[in-house]
């Protein structure tokens, strides 16, 4: 393919090539034909990921290629993800995380030229380093000591509690995230003047002339799955019930995204069987297909797995395997993606992540909680990583590449898992937690998690609306 493109006078950037590999061959050929017809004679054209997003790559208003030709998967780890199981992979994995995040830092002026940690000496007035957090300790006087590491060595910095501004920054830090530090060396310790996250700029909002519906955590198969409420939701999607205004919104719905925990699974936590109505995973997906199959078929349904689904439990989770969810695969309007994944809905980029790591964030960072998961989502965007903490509740697979790094900044970040709705616009990005269709379980009672049930966020032409189905 690359060879052909080169002969035709195209240069393909690696990222664009990765994406083209995920597209149907026919779609790629269409794009190329369109680009060819638009360029001037003999001009060399560089195919960037942006080119794939623009209208110039699409047949002009010609929708013959199908109703859904504007849906694209931009990032999916299902096929890329593999591990050899060797110990060395752990090193590779963290190196990949470090290097990807370092690159994001280096795009920022002040960190263009960081110093290897092994070179740090008292001779430097100002040191600028990028390191992965290895350990965070409190001294007996309640100051903070943070140990960071790069491929050349490790060093600790100390933040005094009297330094309010920096102490607040230090309180946000979590193990295994990658940060930038500016400061000077005093004895064994770096005294920082700045602690910096990779961060992200404010993005330009993308206009949408359609509606997208977000749900998660239906937990079909559980006795606590709210079937009646879910059926009402589907009736609304099919424009059969609701106020005139709500039916109008339903008419505009083009996409439905399901961010994991579609079914309750089996053996996810002790004594779960007691709360199961359907005790077989295949049958749970069969039931899911029976319900979801009622949805009108001009709505594209995008399904990612969660920790209750029949995918590998370690993240990144490949798409739900067909062998478990055949009836769902057989619906003609379903698409299966990994957790996490990024899809483009007519050019609007949606980062889908179930949200398992939110438990770790809520437990570790003082001001974060399950109830306000939008704060966690904003924090993860600033850290540019979906699951920074290694070795707590979120199992991570040692991939050669760390796919949980947030390389690409989305227009929408959609998550679930905590079973509590949340919404916030942050730096132009819609942060959406879509709650649940499962009433409180015995397990959640113990942890005092009070779910918000049947509340469905809808982005209607760019505005968020939450519709209730109870
Ligand atoms: O998670 C549903 C909710 O339960 C979510 O808010 C996280 C919480 N949860 C899940 N597992 C645990 C553990 N082990 N401790 C504390 N809280 C937890 P779901 O993925 O649907 O089971
Ligand atoms: Fe869940
Ligand atoms: Zn979950």
Tab-separated table of C-alpha atoms and ligand atoms in Angstrom:
chain	number	residue	atom	x	y	z
A	1	UNK	CA	0.000	0.000	0.000
A	2	UNK	CA	2.766	2.435	0.987
A	3	UNK	CA	4.586	1.624	-2.221
A	4	UNK	CA	1.507	2.359	-4.280
A	5	UNK	CA	0.972	5.624	-2.509
A	6	UNK	CA	4.589	6.610	-3.124
A	7	UNK	CA	4.211	5.842	-6.839
A	8	UNK	CA	1.135	8.024	-6.879
A	9	UNK	CA	3.101	10.895	-5.355
A	10	UNK	CA	1.854	10.647	-1.795
A	11	UNK	CA	3.907	10.706	1.375
A	12	UNK	CA	2.200	9.115	4.360
A	13	UNK	CA	3.019	10.136	7.912
A	14	UNK	CA	3.384	7.151	10.262
A	15	UNK	CA	0.388	8.112	12.391
A	16	UNK	CA	-1.783	8.533	9.344
A	17	UNK	CA	-0.575	5.152	8.106
A	18	UNK	CA	-1.548	3.492	11.395
A	19	UNK	CA	-4.997	4.914	11.004
A	20	UNK	CA	-5.341	3.969	7.392
A	21	UNK	CA	-4.550	0.384	8.333
A	22	UNK	CA	-7.691	0.359	10.469
A	23	UNK	CA	-9.915	1.500	7.622
A	24	UNK	CA	-11.579	-0.753	5.084
A	25	UNK	CA	-9.530	-1.045	1.913
A	26	UNK	CA	-12.401	0.384	-0.098
A	27	UNK	CA	-12.507	3.456	2.143
A	28	UNK	CA	-8.767	4.007	1.733
A	29	UNK	CA	-9.026	3.706	-2.040
A	30	UNK	CA	-11.892	6.206	-1.998
A	31	UNK	CA	-9.859	8.665	0.032
A	32	UNK	CA	-6.914	8.365	-2.336
A	33	UNK	CA	-9.083	8.821	-5.401
A	34	UNK	CA	-10.603	11.938	-3.873
A	35	UNK	CA	-7.268	13.424	-2.934
A	36	UNK	CA	-5.916	12.675	-6.398
A	37	UNK	CA	-8.797	14.424	-8.079
A	38	UNK	CA	-8.212	17.539	-5.999
A	39	UNK	CA	-4.494	18.040	-6.211
A	40	UNK	CA	-2.661	19.930	-8.926
A	41	UNK	CA	-0.563	18.046	-11.451
A	42	UNK	CA	2.729	16.714	-10.156
A	43	UNK	CA	2.178	18.084	-6.662
A	44	UNK	CA	3.563	15.937	-3.825
A	45	UNK	CA	0.918	15.434	-1.193
A	46	UNK	CA	1.649	14.563	2.405
A	47	UNK	CA	-1.041	12.510	4.085
A	48	UNK	CA	-1.291	13.593	7.697
A	49	UNK	CA	-3.900	12.335	10.177
A	50	UNK	CA	-5.665	15.683	9.666
A	51	UNK	CA	-5.979	15.067	5.943
A	52	UNK	CA	-7.878	11.869	6.778
A	53	UNK	CA	-10.274	13.936	8.868
A	54	UNK	CA	-11.022	16.674	6.386
A	55	UNK	CA	-13.825	16.676	3.906
A	56	UNK	CA	-11.346	16.669	1.041
A	57	UNK	CA	-10.783	12.982	1.738
A	58	UNK	CA	-14.453	12.176	1.375
A	59	UNK	CA	-16.562	11.788	-1.698
A	60	UNK	CA	-18.274	15.161	-2.135
A	61	UNK	CA	-21.648	14.670	-0.502
A	62	UNK	CA	-21.856	11.232	-1.987
A	63	UNK	CA	-23.094	8.841	0.664
A	64	UNK	CA	-23.243	5.768	-1.542
A	65	UNK	CA	-20.449	4.199	0.494
A	66	UNK	CA	-22.946	3.704	3.301
A	67	UNK	CA	-24.809	5.554	6.002
A	68	UNK	CA	-21.936	5.307	8.468
A	69	UNK	CA	-18.973	6.294	6.346
A	70	UNK	CA	-18.203	9.157	8.708
A	71	UNK	CA	-17.559	6.895	11.653
A	72	UNK	CA	-13.904	6.021	12.128
A	73	UNK	CA	-11.851	4.229	14.698
A	74	UNK	CA	-8.779	6.356	15.365
A	75	UNK	CA	-7.179	4.314	18.134
A	76	UNK	CA	-7.958	0.727	19.003
A	77	UNK	CA	-5.570	-1.555	20.862
A	78	UNK	CA	-7.403	-4.810	20.147
A	79	UNK	CA	-5.026	-6.008	17.469
A	80	UNK	CA	-1.902	-4.128	18.461
A	81	UNK	CA	-1.795	-5.273	22.023
A	82	UNK	CA	0.385	-8.249	22.817
A	83	UNK	CA	2.806	-9.280	25.522
A	84	UNK	CA	5.439	-11.974	25.514
A	85	UNK	CA	5.157	-12.382	29.261
A	86	UNK	CA	8.864	-11.843	29.835
A	87	UNK	CA	10.010	-9.804	32.800
A	88	UNK	CA	11.852	-7.476	30.457
A	89	UNK	CA	8.456	-6.294	29.209
A	90	UNK	CA	7.931	-4.396	32.418
A	91	UNK	CA	10.979	-2.279	31.646
A	92	UNK	CA	9.833	-1.811	28.048
A	93	UNK	CA	6.391	-0.819	29.226
A	94	UNK	CA	7.570	1.870	31.608
A	95	UNK	CA	10.163	3.089	29.102
A	96	UNK	CA	7.424	3.534	26.560
A	97	UNK	CA	5.317	5.457	29.068
A	98	UNK	CA	8.270	7.632	30.039
A	99	UNK	CA	9.350	8.343	26.477
A	100	UNK	CA	5.873	9.147	25.194
A	101	UNK	CA	5.238	11.568	28.041
A	102	UNK	CA	8.713	13.050	27.787
A	103	UNK	CA	7.944	13.848	24.178
A	104	UNK	CA	4.808	15.711	25.206
A	105	UNK	CA	6.906	17.698	27.696
A	106	UNK	CA	9.540	18.455	25.096
A	107	UNK	CA	6.879	20.069	22.953
A	108	UNK	CA	6.712	22.747	25.650
A	109	UNK	CA	9.390	25.431	25.405
A	110	UNK	CA	10.776	25.288	28.929
A	111	UNK	CA	11.254	21.517	28.810
A	112	UNK	CA	12.656	21.283	25.305
A	113	UNK	CA	16.046	20.275	26.646
A	114	UNK	CA	15.701	18.382	29.929
A	115	UNK	CA	18.740	17.211	31.835
A	116	UNK	CA	19.452	13.511	32.421
A	117	UNK	CA	19.057	12.943	36.150
A	118	UNK	CA	22.580	11.487	36.395
A	119	UNK	CA	23.984	14.851	35.237
A	120	UNK	CA	22.357	16.874	37.990
A	121	UNK	CA	25.024	18.586	40.106
A	122	UNK	CA	25.333	21.555	42.469
A	123	UNK	CA	27.110	23.436	39.635
A	124	UNK	CA	23.834	23.970	37.830
A	125	UNK	CA	21.933	27.047	38.977
A	126	UNK	CA	18.709	25.779	37.466
A	127	UNK	CA	17.986	22.170	36.757
A	128	UNK	CA	15.170	20.944	34.546
A	129	UNK	CA	14.357	17.262	34.740
A	130	UNK	CA	11.607	14.899	33.630
A	131	UNK	CA	11.051	11.855	35.782
A	132	UNK	CA	8.638	9.111	36.686
A	133	UNK	CA	7.407	9.242	40.265
A	134	UNK	CA	8.707	6.176	42.150
A	135	UNK	CA	7.749	7.019	45.681
A	136	UNK	CA	6.001	9.707	47.696
A	137	UNK	CA	6.739	9.932	51.437
A	138	UNK	CA	5.852	12.258	54.250
A	139	UNK	CA	8.663	13.304	56.580
A	140	UNK	CA	8.027	13.311	60.317
A	141	UNK	CA	7.394	17.051	60.051
A	142	UNK	CA	4.844	16.454	57.265
A	143	UNK	CA	6.933	17.757	54.421
A	144	UNK	CA	6.859	15.706	51.238
A	145	UNK	CA	9.723	13.797	49.690
A	146	UNK	CA	9.180	12.611	46.162
A	147	UNK	CA	11.568	10.260	44.428
A	148	UNK	CA	11.660	10.424	40.642
A	149	UNK	CA	13.583	8.455	38.062
A	150	UNK	CA	14.595	8.546	34.411
A	151	UNK	CA	16.652	6.051	32.394
A	152	UNK	CA	19.912	7.473	33.798
A	153	UNK	CA	19.212	7.587	37.500
A	154	UNK	CA	17.022	8.734	40.338
A	155	UNK	CA	16.780	11.756	42.576
A	156	UNK	CA	14.471	13.064	45.296
A	157	UNK	CA	12.929	16.455	45.742
A	158	UNK	CA	11.504	17.857	48.902
A	159	UNK	CA	8.482	20.115	49.207
A	160	UNK	CA	8.035	21.993	52.476
A	161	UNK	CA	4.517	22.301	53.767
A	162	UNK	CA	5.010	26.064	54.260
A	163	UNK	CA	5.306	26.408	50.500
A	164	UNK	CA	1.540	26.319	49.992
A	165	UNK	CA	1.514	26.571	46.199
A	166	UNK	CA	3.983	23.744	45.597
A	167	UNK	CA	2.666	21.638	48.444
A	168	UNK	CA	-0.710	21.656	46.745
A	169	UNK	CA	0.957	20.450	43.547
A	170	UNK	CA	2.812	17.747	45.484
A	171	UNK	CA	-0.483	16.561	46.977
A	172	UNK	CA	-1.807	15.878	43.479
A	173	UNK	CA	1.071	13.574	42.585
A	174	UNK	CA	0.580	9.851	42.211
A	175	UNK	CA	2.999	6.984	41.833
A	176	UNK	CA	4.216	6.155	38.307
A	177	UNK	CA	3.110	9.369	36.665
A	178	UNK	CA	5.655	11.391	34.695
A	179	UNK	CA	6.325	14.968	35.777
A	180	UNK	CA	8.671	17.830	35.064
A	181	UNK	CA	10.605	19.504	37.844
A	182	UNK	CA	12.510	22.775	37.834
A	183	UNK	CA	14.665	23.723	40.765
A	184	UNK	CA	18.130	23.611	42.255
A	185	UNK	CA	20.143	21.059	44.153
A	186	UNK	CA	20.682	21.541	47.891
A	187	UNK	CA	22.652	18.687	49.380
A	188	UNK	CA	21.009	15.399	48.356
A	189	UNK	CA	17.694	16.958	47.484
A	190	UNK	CA	16.284	19.024	44.696
A	191	UNK	CA	14.384	22.045	45.963
A	192	UNK	CA	11.785	22.614	43.292
A	193	UNK	CA	10.542	25.962	42.104
A	194	UNK	CA	8.039	24.282	39.807
A	195	UNK	CA	6.361	20.877	39.517
A	196	UNK	CA	4.703	20.450	36.169
A	197	UNK	CA	2.343	17.990	34.492
A	198	UNK	CA	2.489	17.263	30.752
A	199	UNK	CA	-0.802	19.171	30.500
A	200	UNK	CA	-2.883	20.142	27.502
A	201	UNK	CA	-3.965	23.344	25.782
A	202	UNK	CA	-7.557	24.551	25.557
A	203	UNK	CA	-9.008	23.021	22.420
A	204	UNK	CA	-11.265	24.459	19.830
A	205	UNK	CA	-14.764	23.066	20.090
A	206	UNK	CA	-16.116	21.140	17.167
A	207	UNK	CA	-19.584	21.989	15.925
A	208	UNK	CA	-21.964	19.001	15.771
A	209	UNK	CA	-25.155	18.878	13.762
A	210	UNK	CA	-26.320	15.598	15.288
A	211	UNK	CA	-26.926	14.025	18.699
A	212	UNK	CA	-24.768	11.460	20.454
A	213	UNK	CA	-26.006	9.403	23.378
A	214	UNK	CA	-23.693	8.081	26.097
A	215	UNK	CA	-24.406	5.155	28.382
A	216	UNK	CA	-22.404	2.638	30.422
A	217	UNK	CA	-22.726	0.052	33.162
A	218	UNK	CA	-25.979	-1.584	32.131
A	219	UNK	CA	-24.898	-4.796	33.937
A	220	UNK	CA	-27.349	-6.957	32.028
A	221	UNK	CA	-27.744	-10.340	33.745
A	222	UNK	CA	-27.742	-8.858	37.240
A	223	UNK	CA	-30.929	-8.828	39.316
A	224	UNK	CA	-30.194	-5.143	39.881
A	225	UNK	CA	-30.229	-4.326	36.133
A	226	UNK	CA	-33.084	-1.845	35.649
A	227	UNK	CA	-34.711	-3.480	32.661
A	228	UNK	CA	-37.883	-1.380	32.626
A	229	UNK	CA	-35.902	1.812	32.767
A	230	UNK	CA	-33.609	0.594	29.975
A	231	UNK	CA	-36.597	-0.342	27.807
A	232	UNK	CA	-38.001	3.159	28.254
A	233	UNK	CA	-34.673	4.563	27.168
A	234	UNK	CA	-34.809	2.460	24.015
A	235	UNK	CA	-38.366	3.521	23.320
A	236	UNK	CA	-37.229	7.139	23.540
A	237	UNK	CA	-34.305	6.445	21.159
A	238	UNK	CA	-36.868	5.001	18.749
A	239	UNK	CA	-38.879	8.240	19.037
A	240	UNK	CA	-41.808	6.369	20.591
A	241	UNK	CA	-42.039	8.174	23.951
A	242	UNK	CA	-41.088	11.494	25.531
A	243	UNK	CA	-41.992	15.144	25.283
A	244	UNK	CA	-42.011	16.764	21.886
A	245	UNK	CA	-38.652	18.377	22.660
A	246	UNK	CA	-37.150	15.042	23.688
A	247	UNK	CA	-38.488	13.249	20.629
A	248	UNK	CA	-36.912	15.976	18.524
A	249	UNK	CA	-33.572	15.198	20.190
A	250	UNK	CA	-34.059	11.468	19.587
A	251	UNK	CA	-34.659	12.106	15.899
A	252	UNK	CA	-31.210	13.689	15.655
A	253	UNK	CA	-29.403	10.792	17.336
A	254	UNK	CA	-26.763	9.328	15.087
A	255	UNK	CA	-24.495	7.542	17.574
A	256	UNK	CA	-24.827	5.618	20.831
A	257	UNK	CA	-21.659	4.890	22.786
A	258	UNK	CA	-21.547	2.244	25.507
A	259	UNK	CA	-18.473	2.634	27.731
A	260	UNK	CA	-18.281	-0.825	29.300
A	261	UNK	CA	-19.903	-3.138	31.840
A	262	UNK	CA	-22.599	-4.038	29.301
A	263	UNK	CA	-23.183	-7.285	31.170
A	264	UNK	CA	-22.568	-8.185	34.799
A	265	UNK	CA	-20.279	-11.108	33.938
A	266	UNK	CA	-19.567	-13.902	36.376
A	267	UNK	CA	-17.079	-14.268	39.213
A	268	UNK	CA	-16.185	-10.569	39.212
A	269	UNK	CA	-16.489	-10.316	42.992
A	270	UNK	CA	-17.206	-12.851	45.776
A	271	UNK	CA	-20.806	-14.076	46.005
A	272	UNK	CA	-21.784	-12.267	42.807
A	273	UNK	CA	-23.846	-15.330	41.721
A	274	UNK	CA	-26.435	-14.458	44.341
A	275	UNK	CA	-27.240	-11.274	42.450
A	276	UNK	CA	-27.274	-12.833	38.977
A	277	UNK	CA	-30.451	-13.639	37.081
A	278	UNK	CA	-28.490	-14.954	34.116
A	279	UNK	CA	-25.550	-17.038	35.280
A	280	UNK	CA	-23.866	-17.586	31.908
A	281	UNK	CA	-21.867	-14.863	30.157
A	282	UNK	CA	-22.899	-15.921	26.652
A	283	UNK	CA	-26.517	-15.795	27.704
A	284	UNK	CA	-25.980	-12.373	29.264
A	285	UNK	CA	-24.731	-11.062	25.899
A	286	UNK	CA	-27.622	-12.820	24.183
A	287	UNK	CA	-30.003	-10.890	26.427
A	288	UNK	CA	-28.042	-7.682	25.744
A	289	UNK	CA	-28.450	-8.268	22.007
A	290	UNK	CA	-32.156	-8.891	22.437
A	291	UNK	CA	-32.574	-5.510	24.161
A	292	UNK	CA	-30.059	-3.465	22.157
A	293	UNK	CA	-31.351	-5.083	18.970
A	294	UNK	CA	-34.590	-3.142	19.475
A	295	UNK	CA	-32.768	0.130	18.814
A	296	UNK	CA	-33.539	1.581	15.394
A	297	UNK	CA	-30.828	0.548	13.004
A	298	UNK	CA	-29.805	3.954	11.685
A	299	UNK	CA	-28.129	4.610	15.043
A	300	UNK	CA	-24.548	3.414	15.118
A	301	UNK	CA	-23.797	1.655	18.413
A	302	UNK	CA	-20.200	1.666	19.608
A	303	UNK	CA	-19.378	-0.808	22.365
A	304	UNK	CA	-16.241	-0.851	24.546
A	305	UNK	CA	-15.578	-3.343	27.366
A	306	UNK	CA	-15.441	-2.719	31.115
A	307	UNK	CA	-14.133	-4.796	33.997
A	308	UNK	CA	-17.336	-6.906	34.082
A	309	UNK	CA	-17.190	-7.798	30.386
A	310	UNK	CA	-15.741	-10.937	28.849
A	311	UNK	CA	-12.577	-9.260	27.585
A	312	UNK	CA	-9.100	-9.640	29.102
A	313	UNK	CA	-9.242	-7.943	32.478
A	314	UNK	CA	-5.868	-6.150	32.156
A	315	UNK	CA	-5.900	-2.772	30.443
A	316	UNK	CA	-5.770	-1.971	27.608
A	317	UNK	CA	-8.711	-4.344	27.189
A	318	UNK	CA	-9.233	-5.608	23.646
A	319	UNK	CA	-12.771	-5.360	22.258
A	320	UNK	CA	-15.263	-7.875	23.682
A	321	UNK	CA	-14.427	-11.168	21.924
A	322	UNK	CA	-16.903	-12.309	19.284
A	323	UNK	CA	-17.022	-15.809	20.739
A	324	UNK	CA	-18.787	-14.432	23.824
A	325	UNK	CA	-20.967	-11.799	22.234
A	326	UNK	CA	-21.933	-13.251	18.865
A	327	UNK	CA	-25.562	-12.095	18.914
A	328	UNK	CA	-24.376	-8.527	19.555
A	329	UNK	CA	-21.884	-8.769	16.688
A	330	UNK	CA	-24.668	-9.968	14.436
A	331	UNK	CA	-26.598	-6.714	14.835
A	332	UNK	CA	-25.764	-4.711	11.747
A	333	UNK	CA	-25.311	-1.371	13.517
A	334	UNK	CA	-22.817	-2.389	16.245
A	335	UNK	CA	-19.084	-1.608	16.326
A	336	UNK	CA	-16.690	-3.042	18.888
A	337	UNK	CA	-13.685	-1.144	20.187
A	338	UNK	CA	-11.053	-1.574	22.882
A	339	UNK	CA	-10.888	0.029	26.314
A	340	UNK	CA	-9.505	2.648	25.921
A	341	UNK	CA	-10.145	3.685	22.341
A	342	UNK	CA	-10.657	6.812	20.290
A	343	UNK	CA	-13.348	7.077	17.652
A	344	UNK	CA	-14.238	9.878	15.296
A	345	UNK	CA	-17.914	10.687	14.889
A	346	UNK	CA	-18.084	12.876	11.801
A	347	UNK	CA	-14.789	14.437	12.880
A	348	UNK	CA	-15.650	14.710	16.589
A	349	UNK	CA	-13.041	12.727	18.487
A	350	UNK	CA	-14.290	10.724	21.448
A	351	UNK	CA	-11.925	9.120	23.935
A	352	UNK	CA	-13.727	6.145	25.461
A	353	UNK	CA	-12.384	4.730	28.730
A	354	UNK	CA	-14.374	2.592	31.153
A	355	UNK	CA	-12.834	4.231	34.236
A	356	UNK	CA	-11.394	1.481	36.400
A	357	UNK	CA	-8.451	3.679	37.385
A	358	UNK	CA	-10.876	6.211	38.897
A	359	UNK	CA	-11.073	3.937	41.965
A	360	UNK	CA	-7.296	4.258	42.437
A	361	UNK	CA	-7.351	8.002	41.888
A	362	UNK	CA	-10.231	8.506	44.325
A	363	UNK	CA	-8.460	6.419	46.953
A	364	UNK	CA	-5.052	8.032	46.540
A	365	UNK	CA	-5.647	11.722	45.952
A	366	UNK	CA	-7.265	13.677	48.750
A	367	UNK	CA	-9.589	15.993	46.871
A	368	UNK	CA	-10.807	13.343	44.378
A	369	UNK	CA	-13.898	11.156	44.820
A	370	UNK	CA	-16.208	8.781	42.960
A	371	UNK	CA	-18.985	11.377	43.129
A	372	UNK	CA	-17.066	13.955	41.138
A	373	UNK	CA	-15.420	11.859	38.484
A	374	UNK	CA	-15.169	14.883	36.171
A	375	UNK	CA	-12.381	16.119	38.462
A	376	UNK	CA	-10.596	12.801	38.047
A	377	UNK	CA	-11.026	12.976	34.278
A	378	UNK	CA	-9.567	16.500	34.163
A	379	UNK	CA	-6.661	15.388	36.342
A	380	UNK	CA	-5.929	12.413	34.083
A	381	UNK	CA	-5.984	14.684	31.038
A	382	UNK	CA	-3.411	16.941	32.720
A	383	UNK	CA	-1.308	13.903	33.574
A	384	UNK	CA	-1.875	12.699	30.002
A	385	UNK	CA	-2.398	9.149	31.255
A	386	UNK	CA	-5.590	7.145	31.830
A	387	UNK	CA	-4.258	4.892	34.583
A	388	UNK	CA	-1.020	6.258	36.004
A	389	UNK	CA	-0.883	4.244	39.228
A	390	UNK	CA	0.571	0.797	38.747
A	391	UNK	CA	-0.131	-2.114	41.085
A	392	UNK	CA	-3.333	-1.035	42.809
A	393	UNK	CA	-6.841	-2.065	41.699
A	394	UNK	CA	-6.371	-1.417	37.995
A	395	UNK	CA	-4.539	-4.303	36.353
A	396	UNK	CA	-2.285	-3.064	33.544
A	397	UNK	CA	-0.740	-5.311	30.894
A	398	UNK	CA	2.954	-4.843	30.109
A	399	UNK	CA	2.563	-3.765	26.535
A	400	UNK	CA	5.601	-2.841	24.491
A	401	UNK	CA	3.836	0.464	23.948
A	402	UNK	CA	1.842	2.178	26.674
A	403	UNK	CA	-1.536	2.723	25.017
A	404	UNK	CA	-2.941	4.379	28.123
A	405	UNK	CA	-0.893	7.507	27.493
A	406	UNK	CA	-3.243	10.196	26.196
A	407	UNK	CA	-1.385	11.050	22.972
A	408	UNK	CA	-4.277	12.605	21.204
A	409	UNK	CA	-6.507	15.241	22.791
A	410	UNK	CA	-10.187	14.391	22.248
A	411	UNK	CA	-13.222	16.646	21.904
A	412	UNK	CA	-15.157	14.347	24.234
A	413	UNK	CA	-13.901	12.110	27.062
A	414	UNK	CA	-16.538	9.488	27.896
A	415	UNK	CA	-16.270	7.208	30.940
A	416	UNK	CA	-18.426	5.138	33.273
A	417	UNK	CA	-17.544	2.647	36.015
A	418	UNK	CA	-18.291	4.794	39.080
A	419	UNK	CA	-22.064	4.518	38.426
A	420	UNK	CA	-22.520	8.204	39.183
A	421	UNK	CA	-23.231	10.751	36.470
A	422	UNK	CA	-20.902	13.681	36.032
A	423	UNK	CA	-20.454	16.374	33.453
A	424	UNK	CA	-18.074	19.267	33.035
A	425	UNK	CA	-16.569	21.156	30.157
A	426	UNK	CA	-12.847	21.370	30.721
A	427	UNK	CA	-10.577	23.348	28.387
A	428	UNK	CA	-13.182	22.928	25.661
A	429	UNK	CA	-13.463	19.142	26.196
A	430	UNK	CA	-16.762	17.544	27.238
A	431	UNK	CA	-16.062	15.295	30.236
A	432	UNK	CA	-18.942	12.858	30.520
A	433	UNK	CA	-19.621	10.113	33.020
A	434	UNK	CA	-22.740	8.282	31.953
A	435	UNK	CA	-23.776	6.692	35.256
A	436	UNK	CA	-25.555	3.340	35.195
A	437	UNK	CA	-28.686	1.281	34.618
A	438	UNK	CA	-27.997	-0.828	37.708
A	439	UNK	CA	-29.510	-0.106	41.120
A	440	UNK	CA	-27.313	-0.240	44.208
A	441	UNK	CA	-25.714	-3.652	44.783
A	442	UNK	CA	-24.953	-5.215	48.163
A	443	UNK	CA	-21.312	-4.631	47.420
A	444	UNK	CA	-21.843	-0.928	46.744
A	445	UNK	CA	-23.851	-0.617	49.938
A	446	UNK	CA	-20.781	-1.619	51.923
A	447	UNK	CA	-18.751	1.124	50.235
A	448	UNK	CA	-21.605	3.624	50.455
A	449	UNK	CA	-21.678	4.143	46.701
A	450	UNK	CA	-25.052	5.661	45.769
A	451	UNK	CA	-25.583	5.210	42.037
A	452	UNK	CA	-27.421	7.603	39.715
A	453	UNK	CA	-29.630	5.309	37.641
A	454	UNK	CA	-31.213	5.747	34.225
A	455	UNK	CA	-29.851	9.265	33.687
A	456	UNK	CA	-28.625	9.476	30.145
A	457	UNK	CA	-26.335	12.261	28.918
A	458	UNK	CA	-26.991	13.333	25.354
A	459	UNK	CA	-24.860	15.772	23.433
A	460	UNK	CA	-27.443	17.479	21.292
A	461	UNK	CA	-25.730	19.587	18.667
A	462	UNK	CA	-22.970	20.385	21.131
A	463	UNK	CA	-25.153	21.005	24.227
A	464	UNK	CA	-25.377	18.489	27.055
A	465	UNK	CA	-28.828	17.313	28.142
A	466	UNK	CA	-29.451	14.637	30.744
A	467	UNK	CA	-32.643	12.641	30.153
A	468	UNK	CA	-34.119	10.500	32.910
A	469	UNK	CA	-35.637	7.072	32.427
A	470	UNK	CA	-37.089	5.672	35.610
B	1	LIG	O1	-18.020	-0.800	39.823
B	1	LIG	C1	-19.117	-0.142	40.374
B	1	LIG	C2	-18.737	0.758	41.500
B	1	LIG	O2	-18.194	0.031	42.585
B	1	LIG	C3	-17.682	1.783	41.157
B	1	LIG	O3	-18.054	2.983	41.770
B	1	LIG	C4	-16.436	1.312	41.751
B	1	LIG	C5	-16.908	0.495	42.914
B	1	LIG	N1	-15.995	-0.612	43.122
B	1	LIG	C6	-15.775	-1.630	42.304
B	1	LIG	N2	-14.874	-2.469	42.807
B	1	LIG	C7	-14.520	-1.944	44.001
B	1	LIG	C8	-13.610	-2.338	45.026
B	1	LIG	N3	-12.899	-3.457	44.937
B	1	LIG	N4	-13.516	-1.531	46.097
B	1	LIG	C9	-14.248	-0.417	46.212
B	1	LIG	N5	-15.104	-0.014	45.288
B	1	LIG	C10	-15.231	-0.755	44.196
B	1	LIG	P1	-18.212	-2.071	38.897
B	1	LIG	O4	-17.059	-2.113	37.988
B	1	LIG	O5	-19.492	-1.902	38.177
B	1	LIG	O6	-18.272	-3.265	39.805
B	2	LIG	FE1	-20.018	-0.977	36.391
B	3	LIG	ZN1	-16.873	-1.100	36.123
